[in-house]
Coordinates of C-alpha atoms in Angstrom, one line a residue:
X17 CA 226.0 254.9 69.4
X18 CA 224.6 251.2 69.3
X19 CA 221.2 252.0 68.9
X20 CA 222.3 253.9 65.9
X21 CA 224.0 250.9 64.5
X22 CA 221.3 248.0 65.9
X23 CA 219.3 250.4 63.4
X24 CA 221.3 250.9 60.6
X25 CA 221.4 247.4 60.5
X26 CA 217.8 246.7 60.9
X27 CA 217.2 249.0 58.1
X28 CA 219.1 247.1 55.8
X29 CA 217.6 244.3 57.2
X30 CA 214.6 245.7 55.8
X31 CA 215.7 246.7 52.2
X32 CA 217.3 243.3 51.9
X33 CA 214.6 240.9 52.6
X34 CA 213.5 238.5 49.6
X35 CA 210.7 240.5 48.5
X36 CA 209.0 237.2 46.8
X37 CA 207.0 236.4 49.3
X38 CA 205.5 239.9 49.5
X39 CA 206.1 243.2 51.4
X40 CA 204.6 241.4 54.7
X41 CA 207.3 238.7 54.3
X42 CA 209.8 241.5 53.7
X43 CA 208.9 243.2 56.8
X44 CA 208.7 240.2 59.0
X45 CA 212.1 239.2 57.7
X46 CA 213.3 242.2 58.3
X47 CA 212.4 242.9 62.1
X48 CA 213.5 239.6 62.8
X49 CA 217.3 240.6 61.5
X50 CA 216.4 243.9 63.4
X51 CA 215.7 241.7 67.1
X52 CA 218.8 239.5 66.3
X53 CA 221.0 242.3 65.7
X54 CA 219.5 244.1 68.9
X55 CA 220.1 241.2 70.8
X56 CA 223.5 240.6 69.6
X57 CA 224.9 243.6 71.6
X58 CA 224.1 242.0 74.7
X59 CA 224.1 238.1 73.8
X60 CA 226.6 235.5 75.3
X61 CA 227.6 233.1 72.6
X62 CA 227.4 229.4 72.3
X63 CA 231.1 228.9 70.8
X64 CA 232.3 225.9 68.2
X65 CA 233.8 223.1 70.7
X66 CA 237.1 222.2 71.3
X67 CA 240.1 220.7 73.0
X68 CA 243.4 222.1 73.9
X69 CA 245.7 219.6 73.5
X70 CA 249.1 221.6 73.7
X71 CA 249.9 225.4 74.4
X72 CA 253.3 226.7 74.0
X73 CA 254.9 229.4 75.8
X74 CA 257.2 232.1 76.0
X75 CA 260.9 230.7 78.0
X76 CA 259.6 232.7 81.0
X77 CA 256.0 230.5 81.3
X78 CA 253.9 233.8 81.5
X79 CA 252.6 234.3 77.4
X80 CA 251.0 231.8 75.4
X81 CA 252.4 232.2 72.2
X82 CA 250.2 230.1 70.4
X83 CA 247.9 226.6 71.2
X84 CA 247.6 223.3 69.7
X85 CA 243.8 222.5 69.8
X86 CA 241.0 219.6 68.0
X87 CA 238.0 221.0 66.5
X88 CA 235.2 217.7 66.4
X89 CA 233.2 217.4 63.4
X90 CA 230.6 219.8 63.3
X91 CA 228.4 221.4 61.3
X92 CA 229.0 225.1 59.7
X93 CA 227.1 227.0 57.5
X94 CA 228.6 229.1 54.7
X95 CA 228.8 230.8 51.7
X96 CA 232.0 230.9 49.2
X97 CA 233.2 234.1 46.9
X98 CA 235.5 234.2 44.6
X99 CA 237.3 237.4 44.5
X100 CA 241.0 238.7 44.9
X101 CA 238.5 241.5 47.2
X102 CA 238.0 240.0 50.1
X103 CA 237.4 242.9 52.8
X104 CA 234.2 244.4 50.8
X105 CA 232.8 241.1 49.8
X106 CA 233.1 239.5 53.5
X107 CA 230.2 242.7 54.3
X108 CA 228.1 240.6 51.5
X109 CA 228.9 237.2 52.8
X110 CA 228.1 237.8 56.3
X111 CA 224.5 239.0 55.5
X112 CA 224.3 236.1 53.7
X113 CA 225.1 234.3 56.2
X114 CA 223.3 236.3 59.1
X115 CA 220.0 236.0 56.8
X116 CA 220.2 232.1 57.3
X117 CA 219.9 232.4 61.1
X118 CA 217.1 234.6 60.6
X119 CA 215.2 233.1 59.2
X120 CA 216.4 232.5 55.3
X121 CA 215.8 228.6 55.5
X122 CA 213.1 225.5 55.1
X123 CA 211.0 226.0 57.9
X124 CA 211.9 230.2 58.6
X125 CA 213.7 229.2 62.1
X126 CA 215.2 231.6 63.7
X127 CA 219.1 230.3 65.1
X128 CA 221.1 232.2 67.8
X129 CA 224.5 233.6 66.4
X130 CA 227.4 231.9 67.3
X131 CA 230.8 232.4 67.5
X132 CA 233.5 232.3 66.2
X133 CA 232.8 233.5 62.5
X134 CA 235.3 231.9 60.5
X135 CA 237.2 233.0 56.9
X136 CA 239.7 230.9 54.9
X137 CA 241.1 232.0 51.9
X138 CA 242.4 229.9 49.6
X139 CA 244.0 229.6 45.8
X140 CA 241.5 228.3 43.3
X141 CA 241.8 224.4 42.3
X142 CA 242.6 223.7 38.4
X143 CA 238.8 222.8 38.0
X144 CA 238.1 226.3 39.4
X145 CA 240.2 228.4 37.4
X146 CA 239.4 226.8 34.2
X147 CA 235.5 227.7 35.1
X148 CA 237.0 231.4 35.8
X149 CA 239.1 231.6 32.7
X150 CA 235.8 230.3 31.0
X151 CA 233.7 232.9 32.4
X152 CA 236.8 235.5 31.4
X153 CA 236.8 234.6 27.4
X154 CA 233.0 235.8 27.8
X155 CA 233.5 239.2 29.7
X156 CA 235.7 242.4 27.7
X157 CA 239.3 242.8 27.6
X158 CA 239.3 245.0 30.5
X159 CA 237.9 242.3 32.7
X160 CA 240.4 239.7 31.3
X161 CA 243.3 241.6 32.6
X162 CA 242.0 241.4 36.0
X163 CA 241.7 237.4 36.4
X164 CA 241.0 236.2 40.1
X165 CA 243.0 233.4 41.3
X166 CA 241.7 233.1 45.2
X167 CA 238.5 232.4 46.7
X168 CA 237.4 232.9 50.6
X169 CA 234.9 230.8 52.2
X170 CA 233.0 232.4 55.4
X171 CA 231.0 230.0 57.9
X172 CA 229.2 230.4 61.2
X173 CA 229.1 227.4 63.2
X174 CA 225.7 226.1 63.9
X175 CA 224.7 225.4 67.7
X176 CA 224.1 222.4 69.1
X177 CA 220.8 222.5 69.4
X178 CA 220.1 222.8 65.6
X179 CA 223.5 220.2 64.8
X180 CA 221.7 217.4 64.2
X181 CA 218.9 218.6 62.3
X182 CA 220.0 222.2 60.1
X183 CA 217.6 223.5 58.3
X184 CA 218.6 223.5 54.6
X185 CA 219.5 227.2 53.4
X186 CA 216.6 228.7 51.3
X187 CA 219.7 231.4 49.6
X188 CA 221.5 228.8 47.1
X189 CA 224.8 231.0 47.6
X190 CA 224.4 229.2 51.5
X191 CA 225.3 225.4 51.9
X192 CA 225.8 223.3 55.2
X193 CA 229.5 222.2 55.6
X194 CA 230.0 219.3 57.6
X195 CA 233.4 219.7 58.7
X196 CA 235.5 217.0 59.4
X197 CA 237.2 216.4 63.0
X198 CA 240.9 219.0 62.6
X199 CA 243.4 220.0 64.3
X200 CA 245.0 223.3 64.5
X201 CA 247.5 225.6 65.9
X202 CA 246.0 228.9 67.2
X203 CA 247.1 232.4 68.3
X204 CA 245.4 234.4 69.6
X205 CA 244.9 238.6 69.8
X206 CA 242.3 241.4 70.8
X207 CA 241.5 244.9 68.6
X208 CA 240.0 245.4 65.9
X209 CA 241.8 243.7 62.7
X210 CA 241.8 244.6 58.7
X211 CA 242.6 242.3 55.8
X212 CA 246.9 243.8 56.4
X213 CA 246.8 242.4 60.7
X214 CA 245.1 239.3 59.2
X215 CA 248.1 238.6 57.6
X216 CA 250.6 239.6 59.5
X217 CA 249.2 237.9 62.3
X218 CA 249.8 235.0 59.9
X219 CA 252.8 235.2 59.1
X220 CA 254.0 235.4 63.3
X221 CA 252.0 232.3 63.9
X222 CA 253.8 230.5 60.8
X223 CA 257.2 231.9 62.0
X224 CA 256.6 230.9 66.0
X225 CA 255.7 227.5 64.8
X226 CA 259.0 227.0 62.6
X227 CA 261.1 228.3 65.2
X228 CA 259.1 225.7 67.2
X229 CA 259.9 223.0 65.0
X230 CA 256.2 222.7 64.6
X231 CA 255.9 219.9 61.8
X232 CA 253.0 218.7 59.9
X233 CA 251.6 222.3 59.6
X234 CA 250.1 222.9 56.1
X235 CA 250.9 226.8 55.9
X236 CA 249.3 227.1 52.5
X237 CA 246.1 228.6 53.3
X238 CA 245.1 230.1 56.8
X239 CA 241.3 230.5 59.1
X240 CA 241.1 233.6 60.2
X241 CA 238.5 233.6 63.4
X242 CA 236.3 236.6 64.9
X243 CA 234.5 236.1 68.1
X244 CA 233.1 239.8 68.6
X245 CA 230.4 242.3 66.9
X246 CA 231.6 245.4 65.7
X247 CA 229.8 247.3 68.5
X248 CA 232.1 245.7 71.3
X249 CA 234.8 247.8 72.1
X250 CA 237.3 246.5 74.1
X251 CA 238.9 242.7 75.1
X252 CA 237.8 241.7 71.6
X253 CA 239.0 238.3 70.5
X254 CA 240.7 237.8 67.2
X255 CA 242.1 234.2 66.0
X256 CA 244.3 232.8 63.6
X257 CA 244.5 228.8 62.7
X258 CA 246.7 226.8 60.7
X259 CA 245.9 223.0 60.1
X260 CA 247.9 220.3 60.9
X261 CA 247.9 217.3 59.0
X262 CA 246.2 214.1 60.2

């Protein structure tokens, strides 16, 4: 069954390389997606840093109900849609993304995955939403009617051996974030998760941390954090962050 999916995706690998350089280029590109998908299944991540400086518990001590952590400033790379759609166009932006680490940037360097792989959505600001009610006036009447208000931004953090130095993206839907130093409140569950658990998982963090008397906590947008590939099965990792204010 993973072989069958390592292929699948090196097969799209294939069909999606840039094909300006060339059907050589295309293959090359596209075997090297192939050996970084194969060698995803069995790969041990370098993970985005961080500090725990709280955890709060159930009464009895025993469950962690959710943690308090700091996140340094560290690079990301990432790519931003907007679209009310976010579960089908996350598949786009992670092959984006996955196409920088394989190669789509100055210099073709090849950058180990990382984890986690993380997805904020967010409303659009007022500068945004005039550009999309812009773009609207130009489209039909049909397309009017369904104006998009959010916006989801999707980043893998870059390791620390390519921090200081990241090769600028060669897609121009990728950019480098430099994030700033934050810190969050976390929880944290296993399985496999769709756009509803997201959510929902949400919303029980949010309520936890009133009932908490959590303050500070700006519950307007969320992170939403994978740490897994699709082919691992069991004692997956699944995370949800809020950000507290500074």
């Amino acid at each position: 069954m993973r072989i069958q999916v390592v292929l699948l995706v090196a097969l799209a690998a294939v069909a999606s390389a840039d094909e300006e350089g060339g059907i050589l280029d295309s293959i090359r590109n596209g075997f090297n997606r192939a050996g970084a998908a194969f060698s995803s299944l069995y790969a041990t991540y370098e993970t985005a840093p961080y500090t725990v400086e709280r955890t709060v518990k159930t009464d009895d001590g025993e469950t962690i109900i959710y943690e308090e952590r700091n996140y340094p400033g560290q690079k990301w790379v990432c790519t931003t849609e907007i679209d009310d759609e976010g579960e089908e166009q996350s598949k786009d932006a992670f092959m984006r993304l996955f196409g920088y680490i394989t190669g789509d940037n100055e210099g073709g360097i090849t950058i180990p995955m990382t984890t986690p792989v993380s997805m904020v959505r967010e409303p659009l600001t007022a500068e945004e939403l005039a550009n999309q009610e812009s773009q609207s006036d130009e489209d039909t009447q049909e397309q009017e009617s369904e104006e998009v208000h959010t916006k989801y931004t999707m980043c893998f953090y870059i390791n620390q051996a390519n921090q200081e130095n990241a090769p600028p993206p060669t897609n121009p839907e990728v950019y480098i974030e430099n994030r700033p130093t934050m810190t969050v409140i976390a929880s944290q569950t296993g399985g496999y998760m769709d756009d509803e658990d997201w959510v929902a998982m949400a919303d029980k963090l949010k309520q936890d941390a009133t009932a908490q008397g959590e303050t500070g906590v700006d519950y307007s947008s969320f992170y939403r954090a994978g740490y897994d590939s699709p082919m691992k099965f069991w004692n997956r990792r699944n995370e949800v962050w809020y950000v507290k204010q500074a």
